[in-house]
C-alpha cells in the first residue's frame, strides 16, 4: 500500500512537472518571440528615422563608411535596392551576397511596406528573425537577429528541470511515507490492542471502520464467552446424572442392594438416563438451530391446526400430572417450518404442565392480535417472579433446579423456543404472577 501511494504521488508529481514545464516553456517562448520581433521592428524604424540610408543612397560612394558606424552586435543590418541587389550588409560583403528579391520578407516589404519572417539558422537550436521595412526612396532596410529556438530553451533548462524533478520526487516519497504512516497508525495500534480499541486515537474517516471492528470484536468475545459458559454448563449437566448412575452401579456391583430397594434403584437409573437423553437431544436441537445455513422447509402452516395436534399429543402427558389441557382459537396461516413450530408448542405445553399445580389447567389458544397470528399458552401454575421472567429464556437457567430435574427438565426448552421464534421473526412476550399462573405469547 505504502509503495502504491509513493508510486501514485511520484506519478502525479511527474505529470505535474512535465505539464508545467511544457506550458511555461510555450508561454514564455511566445512572449520572448514577440519581444524579439518588437525589438527588430523598433530598431528598423529608428534606423529609418535617422535618414542615413536616404543620404547614403544619394552619395553612394561613401555609403559603406556612413553605414558601418551602425554596426551592432545584437542585430544585422542589410540594405537592399529596389531590384533586390544587396547594397550594404554589416556582417558580410554586400557584393558577395546574392540577389534578395525572392526573399519572402523583402517581397512583402515591397508589396505592403513591411515584411517579417523567422528562418532556421545555420547554428544548431537558433532561429533567425528578419524584419524588412520599405524606405521612401524605394529601397528596403532589413534588420535580423538570431534567437534561441523553443527546443534550445528547453534543452538549456533541462539540467535544472531534472534537478527540480528529483527533489520533488524525493519530497513525494517523503510525504508518501509520512501520510501512510499517519493513515495506518490507528489501524496498527488497534490490531495490537484490540481489547482496548476505544482508547486508540483515530480520525473521522476511519471511525465507521474502527467502530465496526470494535463491535465485531466485542461480539466475537461475547460469543466465545457464551460458548465457554455453554460448554461448562453442558459438562456440569452431564456430570450429575452420570455420577448418579455410576453410584447406583457401584452399589449393585458390591451387592449392597436389598431386594426391596432394587426397583427404586432401577427406576433412578432409568430416570437419569432419560434425563441424559433429553439433555443430549436438546443440545443437538440447539446446535442445529444455531446453524443458520441448514436448509429449512418453510410452508404455509395453519397455526391453530398445529396447536390442536400438539395438544392432542400432550393429553396423556397432562393427564399424568392431573392437568386439564385444552385448545381454542381461530385458523391463522403463517409461513413456517412446521416441525419447528410443533417443537415450540410442545415445549411450551410441557412447561405449562410441569410447572402447574395439582388439578390445574393449561389452555392453548390461537388469536389474531393487530393482524398478527398469536399463539398463547396459559397455565394456572406456580408463576414466575418478575426478576426471573427476564432470565428463563437463557440456556440452562431454571428458577427451581430440583423441580426442573424432578420433571426431567434440561433448562434448554425455553432457549429452543426463543430460537425457533427468532427464525420465524416472531416476538415472545410473557405475563406471569406468582401463585396465579403464566401466559406465554408468540406473535408471528
Ligand atoms: P426446563 O427444562 O427446566 O423446563 P426451560 O428452559 O423450559 O427449562 O424453562 C426454564 C425455567 O423457566 C424452568 O426451569 C422453570 O423454572 C421456568 N418456567 C418455564 N415455564 C414455566 C411456566 N409455565 N411456569 C412457571 N415457570 C416456568
GROMACS .gro file of C-alpha atoms and ligand atoms in nm:
model
  471
    1UNK     CA    1   0.000   0.000   0.000
    2UNK     CA    2   0.280   0.234   0.104
    3UNK     CA    3   0.460   0.160  -0.221
    4UNK     CA    4   0.141   0.226  -0.419
    5UNK     CA    5   0.088   0.564  -0.252
    6UNK     CA    6   0.452   0.651  -0.326
    7UNK     CA    7   0.413   0.548  -0.691
    8UNK     CA    8   0.090   0.746  -0.723
    9UNK     CA    9   0.237   1.059  -0.568
   10UNK     CA   10   0.552   1.029  -0.782
   11UNK     CA   11   0.343   0.981  -1.095
   12UNK     CA   12   0.122   1.281  -1.015
   13UNK     CA   13   0.432   1.492  -0.945
   14UNK     CA   14   0.595   1.378  -1.269
   15UNK     CA   15   0.285   1.457  -1.475
   16UNK     CA   16   0.257   1.796  -1.300
   17UNK     CA   17   0.625   1.877  -1.366
   18UNK     CA   18   0.606   1.778  -1.735
   19UNK     CA   19   0.278   1.967  -1.793
   20UNK     CA   20   0.401   2.276  -1.609
   21UNK     CA   21   0.736   2.270  -1.794
   22UNK     CA   22   0.569   2.241  -2.136
   23UNK     CA   23   0.309   2.511  -2.055
   24UNK     CA   24   0.565   2.754  -1.908
   25UNK     CA   25   0.810   2.697  -2.195
   26UNK     CA   26   0.543   2.769  -2.456
   27UNK     CA   27   0.404   3.076  -2.278
   28UNK     CA   28   0.745   3.234  -2.218
   29UNK     CA   29   0.875   3.139  -2.558
   30UNK     CA   30   0.575   3.307  -2.720
   31UNK     CA   31   0.644   3.624  -2.520
   32UNK     CA   32   1.013   3.604  -2.599
   33UNK     CA   33   0.941   3.573  -2.974
   34UNK     CA   34   0.709   3.875  -2.957
   35UNK     CA   35   0.977   4.072  -2.779
   36UNK     CA   36   1.240   3.980  -3.041
   37UNK     CA   37   1.006   4.082  -3.324
   38UNK     CA   38   0.915   4.406  -3.145
   39UNK     CA   39   1.282   4.493  -3.091
   40UNK     CA   40   1.365   4.429  -3.457
   41UNK     CA   41   1.079   4.650  -3.571
   42UNK     CA   42   1.174   4.928  -3.332
   43UNK     CA   43   1.540   4.918  -3.444
   44UNK     CA   44   1.443   4.922  -3.810
   45UNK     CA   45   1.215   5.222  -3.756
   46UNK     CA   46   1.481   5.409  -3.557
   47UNK     CA   47   1.734   5.345  -3.834
   48UNK     CA   48   1.486   5.466  -4.093
   49UNK     CA   49   1.423   5.787  -3.899
   50UNK     CA   50   1.796   5.871  -3.896
   51UNK     CA   51   1.775   5.945  -4.276
   52UNK     CA   52   2.117   5.787  -4.307
   53UNK     CA   53   2.001   5.548  -4.578
   54UNK     CA   54   1.841   5.834  -4.769
   55UNK     CA   55   2.170   6.024  -4.762
   56UNK     CA   56   2.377   5.715  -4.839
   57UNK     CA   57   2.159   5.643  -5.139
   58UNK     CA   58   2.232   5.983  -5.290
   59UNK     CA   59   2.607   5.971  -5.207
   60UNK     CA   60   2.665   5.603  -5.291
   61UNK     CA   61   3.045   5.639  -5.276
   62UNK     CA   62   3.089   5.685  -4.904
   63UNK     CA   63   2.790   5.464  -4.820
   64UNK     CA   64   3.000   5.199  -4.651
   65UNK     CA   65   3.172   5.448  -4.419
   66UNK     CA   66   2.842   5.606  -4.326
   67UNK     CA   67   2.667   5.280  -4.259
   68UNK     CA   68   2.940   5.082  -4.093
   69UNK     CA   69   2.907   5.312  -3.792
   70UNK     CA   70   2.565   5.146  -3.732
   71UNK     CA   71   2.707   4.801  -3.699
   72UNK     CA   72   2.565   4.631  -3.400
   73UNK     CA   73   2.647   4.307  -3.221
   74UNK     CA   74   2.291   4.230  -3.143
   75UNK     CA   75   2.138   4.260  -3.488
   76UNK     CA   76   2.243   4.252  -3.851
   77UNK     CA   77   2.159   4.529  -4.097
   78UNK     CA   78   2.104   4.457  -4.464
   79UNK     CA   79   2.007   4.722  -4.717
   80UNK     CA   80   1.852   4.609  -5.043
   81UNK     CA   81   1.794   4.803  -5.356
   82UNK     CA   82   1.458   4.808  -5.534
   83UNK     CA   83   1.579   4.538  -5.778
   84UNK     CA   84   1.692   4.306  -5.496
   85UNK     CA   85   2.063   4.387  -5.513
   86UNK     CA   86   2.223   4.398  -5.169
   87UNK     CA   87   2.362   4.750  -5.125
   88UNK     CA   88   2.501   4.700  -4.778
   89UNK     CA   89   2.536   4.429  -4.515
   90UNK     CA   90   2.710   4.497  -4.186
   91UNK     CA   91   2.824   4.136  -4.142
   92UNK     CA   92   2.909   4.023  -4.493
   93UNK     CA   93   3.047   4.183  -4.805
   94UNK     CA   94   2.746   4.310  -4.996
   95UNK     CA   95   2.892   4.234  -5.337
   96UNK     CA   96   2.934   3.871  -5.239
   97UNK     CA   97   2.565   3.832  -5.150
   98UNK     CA   98   2.310   3.704  -5.398
   99UNK     CA   99   2.006   3.900  -5.512
  100UNK     CA  100   1.744   3.915  -5.232
  101UNK     CA  101   1.436   3.986  -5.446
  102UNK     CA  102   1.295   3.633  -5.390
  103UNK     CA  103   1.313   3.650  -5.010
  104UNK     CA  104   0.958   3.648  -4.869
  105UNK     CA  105   1.017   3.930  -4.617
  106UNK     CA  106   1.165   4.151  -4.896
  107UNK     CA  107   0.876   4.074  -5.129
  108UNK     CA  108   0.628   4.158  -4.854
  109UNK     CA  109   0.808   4.485  -4.780
  110UNK     CA  110   0.784   4.586  -5.148
  111UNK     CA  111   0.416   4.490  -5.150
  112UNK     CA  112   0.288   4.614  -4.814
  113UNK     CA  113   0.561   4.836  -4.675
  114UNK     CA  114   0.694   4.580  -4.427
  115UNK     CA  115   0.764   4.206  -4.401
  116UNK     CA  116   0.882   3.968  -4.134
  117UNK     CA  117   0.984   3.605  -4.117
  118UNK     CA  118   1.172   3.358  -3.896
  119UNK     CA  119   1.406   3.107  -4.059
  120UNK     CA  120   1.600   2.824  -3.906
  121UNK     CA  121   1.955   2.941  -3.871
  122UNK     CA  122   2.277   2.756  -3.954
  123UNK     CA  123   2.357   2.743  -3.584
  124UNK     CA  124   2.201   2.450  -3.400
  125UNK     CA  125   1.899   2.545  -3.188
  126UNK     CA  126   1.888   2.903  -3.327
  127UNK     CA  127   1.631   3.076  -3.545
  128UNK     CA  128   1.694   3.397  -3.738
  129UNK     CA  129   1.422   3.664  -3.724
  130UNK     CA  130   1.402   3.912  -4.011
  131UNK     CA  131   1.213   4.240  -4.032
  132UNK     CA  132   1.212   4.432  -4.362
  133UNK     CA  133   1.092   4.792  -4.400
  134UNK     CA  134   1.033   4.980  -4.728
  135UNK     CA  135   1.206   5.321  -4.728
  136UNK     CA  136   1.082   5.636  -4.906
  137UNK     CA  137   1.346   5.600  -5.180
  138UNK     CA  138   1.213   5.252  -5.277
  139UNK     CA  139   1.494   5.056  -5.110
  140UNK     CA  140   1.436   4.806  -4.829
  141UNK     CA  141   1.606   4.811  -4.492
  142UNK     CA  142   1.620   4.471  -4.325
  143UNK     CA  143   1.727   4.401  -3.968
  144UNK     CA  144   1.772   4.050  -3.839
  145UNK     CA  145   1.881   3.872  -3.524
  146UNK     CA  146   1.942   3.521  -3.405
  147UNK     CA  147   1.738   3.387  -3.116
  148UNK     CA  148   1.726   3.054  -2.943
  149UNK     CA  149   1.460   2.801  -3.058
  150UNK     CA  150   1.199   2.650  -2.825
  151UNK     CA  151   1.397   2.324  -2.822
  152UNK     CA  152   1.706   2.523  -2.730
  153UNK     CA  153   1.522   2.691  -2.444
  154UNK     CA  154   1.405   2.350  -2.324
  155UNK     CA  155   1.748   2.189  -2.356
  156UNK     CA  156   1.919   2.472  -2.171
  157UNK     CA  157   1.660   2.444  -1.890
  158UNK     CA  158   1.683   2.064  -1.884
  159UNK     CA  159   1.953   2.025  -1.613
  160UNK     CA  160   1.761   2.248  -1.373
  161UNK     CA  161   1.433   2.069  -1.459
  162UNK     CA  162   1.597   1.733  -1.385
  163UNK     CA  163   1.734   1.858  -1.050
  164UNK     CA  164   1.394   2.006  -0.950
  165UNK     CA  165   1.218   1.686  -1.060
  166UNK     CA  166   1.448   1.470  -0.849
  167UNK     CA  167   1.393   1.699  -0.548
  168UNK     CA  168   1.014   1.691  -0.595
  169UNK     CA  169   1.015   1.312  -0.636
  170UNK     CA  170   1.218   1.274  -0.317
  171UNK     CA  171   0.971   1.510  -0.147
  172UNK     CA  172   0.684   1.292  -0.272
  173UNK     CA  173   0.842   0.976  -0.134
  174UNK     CA  174   0.893   1.151   0.200
  175UNK     CA  175   0.537   1.289   0.210
  176UNK     CA  176   0.401   0.949   0.099
  177UNK     CA  177   0.591   0.786   0.381
  178UNK     CA  178   0.453   1.035   0.637
  179UNK     CA  179   0.099   1.008   0.500
  180UNK     CA  180   0.085   0.629   0.502
  181UNK     CA  181   0.237   0.623   0.848
  182UNK     CA  182  -0.030   0.863   0.970
  183UNK     CA  183  -0.310   0.677   0.787
  184UNK     CA  184  -0.209   0.336   0.911
  185UNK     CA  185  -0.112   0.424   1.267
  186UNK     CA  186  -0.465   0.384   1.419
  187UNK     CA  187  -0.515   0.055   1.232
  188UNK     CA  188  -0.181  -0.081   1.352
  189UNK     CA  189  -0.241   0.034   1.709
  190UNK     CA  190  -0.587  -0.116   1.702
  191UNK     CA  191  -0.459  -0.451   1.573
  192UNK     CA  192  -0.203  -0.455   1.855
  193UNK     CA  193  -0.454  -0.355   2.121
  194UNK     CA  194  -0.798  -0.483   2.014
  195UNK     CA  195  -0.919  -0.523   2.370
  196UNK     CA  196  -0.876  -0.152   2.445
  197UNK     CA  197  -0.963  -0.033   2.095
  198UNK     CA  198  -1.173   0.260   2.229
  199UNK     CA  199  -0.852   0.424   2.358
  200UNK     CA  200  -0.692   0.422   2.010
  201UNK     CA  201  -0.685   0.778   1.867
  202UNK     CA  202  -0.844   0.776   1.525
  203UNK     CA  203  -0.962   1.020   1.257
  204UNK     CA  204  -1.313   1.094   1.131
  205UNK     CA  205  -1.296   0.894   0.807
  206UNK     CA  206  -1.177   0.582   0.986
  207UNK     CA  207  -1.435   0.596   1.265
  208UNK     CA  208  -1.707   0.381   1.094
  209UNK     CA  209  -1.446   0.113   1.023
  210UNK     CA  210  -1.300   0.127   1.374
  211UNK     CA  211  -1.647   0.112   1.530
  212UNK     CA  212  -1.743  -0.185   1.313
  213UNK     CA  213  -1.424  -0.374   1.408
  214UNK     CA  214  -1.480  -0.282   1.773
  215UNK     CA  215  -1.838  -0.415   1.766
  216UNK     CA  216  -1.733  -0.728   1.579
  217UNK     CA  217  -1.453  -0.791   1.827
  218UNK     CA  218  -1.692  -0.746   2.120
  219UNK     CA  219  -1.937  -0.983   1.953
  220UNK     CA  220  -1.663  -1.241   1.898
  221UNK     CA  221  -1.560  -1.212   2.262
  222UNK     CA  222  -1.922  -1.240   2.376
  223UNK     CA  223  -1.979  -1.543   2.150
  224UNK     CA  224  -1.659  -1.704   2.281
  225UNK     CA  225  -1.770  -1.638   2.639
  226UNK     CA  226  -2.113  -1.782   2.562
  227UNK     CA  227  -1.959  -2.095   2.410
  228UNK     CA  228  -1.730  -2.131   2.709
  229UNK     CA  229  -2.022  -2.095   2.953
  230UNK     CA  230  -2.231  -2.335   2.747
  231UNK     CA  231  -1.955  -2.599   2.745
  232UNK     CA  232  -1.907  -2.559   3.121
  233UNK     CA  233  -2.284  -2.591   3.176
  234UNK     CA  234  -2.314  -2.892   2.946
  235UNK     CA  235  -2.029  -3.067   3.127
  236UNK     CA  236  -2.188  -2.992   3.461
  237UNK     CA  237  -2.535  -3.106   3.349
  238UNK     CA  238  -2.393  -3.430   3.204
  239UNK     CA  239  -2.196  -3.499   3.517
  240UNK     CA  240  -2.495  -3.501   3.754
  241UNK     CA  241  -2.693  -3.795   3.602
  242UNK     CA  242  -2.376  -3.986   3.512
  243UNK     CA  243  -2.247  -3.957   3.871
  244UNK     CA  244  -2.583  -4.083   3.998
  245UNK     CA  245  -2.589  -4.376   3.756
  246UNK     CA  246  -2.227  -4.461   3.839
  247UNK     CA  247  -2.310  -4.455   4.213
  248UNK     CA  248  -2.605  -4.689   4.172
  249UNK     CA  249  -2.395  -4.926   3.959
  250UNK     CA  250  -2.127  -4.933   4.226
  251UNK     CA  251  -2.384  -5.026   4.490
  252UNK     CA  252  -2.507  -5.308   4.265
  253UNK     CA  253  -2.151  -5.427   4.196
  254UNK     CA  254  -2.076  -5.451   4.567
  255UNK     CA  255  -2.401  -5.639   4.635
  256UNK     CA  256  -2.523  -5.363   4.866
  257UNK     CA  257  -2.875  -5.355   4.729
  258UNK     CA  258  -3.159  -5.510   4.917
  259UNK     CA  259  -3.435  -5.674   4.712
  260UNK     CA  260  -3.676  -5.403   4.836
  261UNK     CA  261  -3.463  -5.114   4.709
  262UNK     CA  262  -3.384  -5.279   4.376
  263UNK     CA  263  -3.692  -5.146   4.197
  264UNK     CA  264  -3.629  -4.796   4.326
  265UNK     CA  265  -3.265  -4.801   4.212
  266UNK     CA  266  -3.350  -4.930   3.867
  267UNK     CA  267  -3.611  -4.655   3.844
  268UNK     CA  268  -3.348  -4.396   3.940
  269UNK     CA  269  -3.105  -4.528   3.678
  270UNK     CA  270  -3.384  -4.516   3.420
  271UNK     CA  271  -3.482  -4.157   3.517
  272UNK     CA  272  -3.120  -4.039   3.500
  273UNK     CA  273  -3.060  -4.199   3.159
  274UNK     CA  274  -3.383  -4.036   3.037
  275UNK     CA  275  -3.253  -3.702   3.164
  276UNK     CA  276  -2.924  -3.760   2.984
  277UNK     CA  277  -3.106  -3.844   2.663
  278UNK     CA  278  -3.329  -3.534   2.686
  279UNK     CA  279  -3.022  -3.321   2.753
  280UNK     CA  280  -2.834  -3.460   2.453
  281UNK     CA  281  -3.144  -3.426   2.231
  282UNK     CA  282  -3.189  -3.061   2.338
  283UNK     CA  283  -2.820  -2.982   2.283
  284UNK     CA  284  -2.834  -3.134   1.933
  285UNK     CA  285  -3.154  -2.938   1.865
  286UNK     CA  286  -2.994  -2.610   1.979
  287UNK     CA  287  -2.678  -2.665   1.777
  288UNK     CA  288  -2.891  -2.735   1.468
  289UNK     CA  289  -3.087  -2.415   1.529
  290UNK     CA  290  -2.757  -2.227   1.564
  291UNK     CA  291  -2.659  -2.337   1.213
  292UNK     CA  292  -2.840  -2.075   1.009
  293UNK     CA  293  -2.725  -2.229   0.682
  294UNK     CA  294  -2.922  -2.552   0.745
  295UNK     CA  295  -3.197  -2.589   0.482
  296UNK     CA  296  -3.547  -2.536   0.627
  297UNK     CA  297  -3.876  -2.625   0.467
  298UNK     CA  298  -4.090  -2.316   0.503
  299UNK     CA  299  -4.452  -2.361   0.401
  300UNK     CA  300  -4.794  -2.221   0.477
  301UNK     CA  301  -4.894  -2.364   0.813
  302UNK     CA  302  -5.224  -2.328   1.000
  303UNK     CA  303  -5.116  -2.229   1.348
  304UNK     CA  304  -5.444  -2.336   1.508
  305UNK     CA  305  -5.442  -2.680   1.343
  306UNK     CA  306  -5.081  -2.735   1.452
  307UNK     CA  307  -5.160  -2.625   1.809
  308UNK     CA  308  -5.457  -2.867   1.815
  309UNK     CA  309  -5.235  -3.156   1.701
  310UNK     CA  310  -4.979  -3.073   1.972
  311UNK     CA  311  -5.247  -3.052   2.242
  312UNK     CA  312  -5.382  -3.392   2.139
  313UNK     CA  313  -5.035  -3.543   2.156
  314UNK     CA  314  -4.971  -3.396   2.501
  315UNK     CA  315  -5.304  -3.504   2.656
  316UNK     CA  316  -5.152  -3.819   2.809
  317UNK     CA  317  -4.860  -3.619   2.949
  318UNK     CA  318  -5.100  -3.364   3.103
  319UNK     CA  319  -5.317  -3.641   3.246
  320UNK     CA  320  -5.012  -3.783   3.424
  321UNK     CA  321  -4.990  -3.452   3.615
  322UNK     CA  322  -5.371  -3.425   3.650
  323UNK     CA  323  -5.383  -3.115   3.439
  324UNK     CA  324  -5.672  -3.018   3.221
  325UNK     CA  325  -5.532  -2.936   2.875
  326UNK     CA  326  -5.749  -2.766   2.613
  327UNK     CA  327  -5.722  -2.578   2.286
  328UNK     CA  328  -5.926  -2.293   2.137
  329UNK     CA  329  -5.899  -2.024   1.876
  330UNK     CA  330  -5.926  -1.941   1.508
  331UNK     CA  331  -5.750  -2.059   1.196
  332UNK     CA  332  -5.440  -1.847   1.119
  333UNK     CA  333  -5.191  -1.906   0.841
  334UNK     CA  334  -4.822  -1.850   0.897
  335UNK     CA  335  -4.516  -1.910   0.680
  336UNK     CA  336  -4.316  -2.152   0.887
  337UNK     CA  337  -4.124  -2.475   0.935
  338UNK     CA  338  -4.399  -2.699   1.072
  339UNK     CA  339  -4.160  -2.932   1.256
  340UNK     CA  340  -4.005  -2.639   1.444
  341UNK     CA  341  -4.344  -2.487   1.529
  342UNK     CA  342  -4.456  -2.823   1.675
  343UNK     CA  343  -4.138  -2.842   1.877
  344UNK     CA  344  -4.200  -2.492   2.012
  345UNK     CA  345  -4.565  -2.557   2.109
  346UNK     CA  346  -4.474  -2.893   2.269
  347UNK     CA  347  -4.207  -2.724   2.481
  348UNK     CA  348  -4.447  -2.452   2.598
  349UNK     CA  349  -4.723  -2.704   2.680
  350UNK     CA  350  -4.483  -2.930   2.869
  351UNK     CA  351  -4.358  -2.637   3.080
  352UNK     CA  352  -4.715  -2.521   3.147
  353UNK     CA  353  -4.799  -2.873   3.265
  354UNK     CA  354  -4.476  -2.932   3.464
  355UNK     CA  355  -4.485  -2.601   3.649
  356UNK     CA  356  -4.854  -2.627   3.729
  357UNK     CA  357  -5.041  -2.709   4.048
  358UNK     CA  358  -5.242  -3.020   4.120
  359UNK     CA  359  -5.566  -3.021   3.914
  360UNK     CA  360  -5.460  -2.706   3.736
  361UNK     CA  361  -5.530  -2.629   3.374
  362UNK     CA  362  -5.345  -2.532   3.055
  363UNK     CA  363  -5.519  -2.355   2.773
  364UNK     CA  364  -5.361  -2.321   2.430
  365UNK     CA  365  -5.521  -2.060   2.206
  366UNK     CA  366  -5.460  -1.901   1.869
  367UNK     CA  367  -5.589  -1.547   1.818
  368UNK     CA  368  -5.529  -1.258   1.581
  369UNK     CA  369  -5.377  -0.953   1.754
  370UNK     CA  370  -5.332  -0.644   1.532
  371UNK     CA  371  -5.344  -0.872   1.228
  372UNK     CA  372  -5.070  -1.096   1.369
  373UNK     CA  373  -5.143  -1.464   1.434
  374UNK     CA  374  -5.062  -1.513   1.802
  375UNK     CA  375  -5.017  -1.832   2.000
  376UNK     CA  376  -5.089  -1.820   2.373
  377UNK     CA  377  -5.013  -2.093   2.624
  378UNK     CA  378  -5.180  -2.006   2.952
  379UNK     CA  379  -5.150  -2.206   3.271
  380UNK     CA  380  -5.277  -2.181   3.627
  381UNK     CA  381  -4.938  -2.283   3.765
  382UNK     CA  382  -4.679  -2.160   4.011
  383UNK     CA  383  -4.597  -1.844   3.814
  384UNK     CA  384  -4.261  -1.675   3.761
  385UNK     CA  385  -4.131  -1.384   3.970
  386UNK     CA  386  -4.056  -1.060   3.776
  387UNK     CA  387  -3.678  -1.091   3.832
  388UNK     CA  388  -3.679  -1.441   3.680
  389UNK     CA  389  -3.905  -1.355   3.387
  390UNK     CA  390  -3.611  -1.195   3.201
  391UNK     CA  391  -3.379  -1.489   3.256
  392UNK     CA  392  -3.585  -1.802   3.191
  393UNK     CA  393  -3.503  -1.787   2.818
  394UNK     CA  394  -3.130  -1.819   2.892
  395UNK     CA  395  -2.967  -2.157   2.833
  396UNK     CA  396  -2.969  -2.378   3.145
  397UNK     CA  397  -3.147  -2.117   3.355
  398UNK     CA  398  -3.402  -2.268   3.591
  399UNK     CA  399  -3.596  -2.096   3.866
  400UNK     CA  400  -3.622  -2.411   4.075
  401UNK     CA  401  -3.342  -2.653   3.981
  402UNK     CA  402  -3.464  -2.953   4.177
  403UNK     CA  403  -3.820  -2.924   4.046
  404UNK     CA  404  -3.688  -2.895   3.691
  405UNK     CA  405  -3.469  -3.206   3.733
  406UNK     CA  406  -3.753  -3.398   3.901
  407UNK     CA  407  -3.968  -3.342   3.595
  408UNK     CA  408  -3.684  -3.427   3.352
  409UNK     CA  409  -3.619  -3.064   3.259
  410UNK     CA  410  -3.294  -2.968   3.088
  411UNK     CA  411  -3.310  -2.591   3.125
  412UNK     CA  412  -3.290  -2.562   2.747
  413UNK     CA  413  -3.659  -2.580   2.650
  414UNK     CA  414  -3.729  -2.204   2.650
  415UNK     CA  415  -3.392  -2.129   2.484
  416UNK     CA  416  -3.506  -2.356   2.199
  417UNK     CA  417  -3.848  -2.181   2.195
  418UNK     CA  418  -3.677  -1.839   2.171
  419UNK     CA  419  -3.451  -1.960   1.892
  420UNK     CA  420  -3.741  -2.102   1.689
  421UNK     CA  421  -3.934  -1.773   1.736
  422UNK     CA  422  -3.629  -1.579   1.608
  423UNK     CA  423  -3.604  -1.800   1.299
  424UNK     CA  424  -3.970  -1.713   1.225
  425UNK     CA  425  -3.925  -1.343   1.314
  426UNK     CA  426  -4.185  -1.390   1.585
  427UNK     CA  427  -4.193  -1.199   1.913
  428UNK     CA  428  -4.221  -1.364   2.252
  429UNK     CA  429  -4.385  -1.196   2.549
  430UNK     CA  430  -4.482  -1.317   2.891
  431UNK     CA  431  -4.733  -1.237   3.164
  432UNK     CA  432  -4.696  -1.410   3.496
  433UNK     CA  433  -4.787  -1.377   3.859
  434UNK     CA  434  -4.655  -1.595   4.140
  435UNK     CA  435  -4.918  -1.845   4.253
  436UNK     CA  436  -5.160  -1.747   3.979
  437UNK     CA  437  -5.006  -1.871   3.658
  438UNK     CA  438  -4.822  -1.782   3.344
  439UNK     CA  439  -4.919  -1.686   2.989
  440UNK     CA  440  -4.659  -1.701   2.714
  441UNK     CA  441  -4.741  -1.529   2.383
  442UNK     CA  442  -4.571  -1.588   2.050
  443UNK     CA  443  -4.675  -1.330   1.793
  444UNK     CA  444  -4.597  -1.400   1.425
  445LIG     P1  445  -3.671  -2.673   3.192
  445LIG     O1  446  -3.619  -2.784   3.115
  445LIG     O2  447  -3.607  -2.656   3.325
  445LIG     O3  448  -3.819  -2.667   3.198
  445LIG     P2  449  -3.697  -2.436   3.031
  445LIG     O4  450  -3.597  -2.361   2.954
  445LIG     O5  451  -3.812  -2.492   2.957
  445LIG     O6  452  -3.619  -2.544   3.114
  445LIG     O7  453  -3.751  -2.336   3.140
  445LIG     C1  454  -3.662  -2.264   3.220
  445LIG     C2  455  -3.720  -2.238   3.356
  445LIG     O8  456  -3.828  -2.147   3.347
  445LIG     C3  457  -3.777  -2.361   3.420
  445LIG     O9  458  -3.682  -2.432   3.490
  445LIG     C4  459  -3.881  -2.303   3.510
  445LIG    O10  460  -3.822  -2.266   3.632
  445LIG     C5  461  -3.926  -2.177   3.440
  445LIG     N1  462  -4.054  -2.196   3.369
  445LIG     C6  463  -4.071  -2.225   3.238
  445LIG     N2  464  -4.201  -2.231   3.205
  445LIG     C7  465  -4.271  -2.203   3.316
  445LIG     C8  466  -4.410  -2.192   3.346
  445LIG     N3  467  -4.504  -2.212   3.254
  445LIG     N4  468  -4.445  -2.161   3.473
  445LIG     C9  469  -4.353  -2.139   3.568
  445LIG     N5  470  -4.218  -2.148   3.545
  445LIG    C10  471  -4.178  -2.180   3.423
   0.00000   0.00000   0.00000
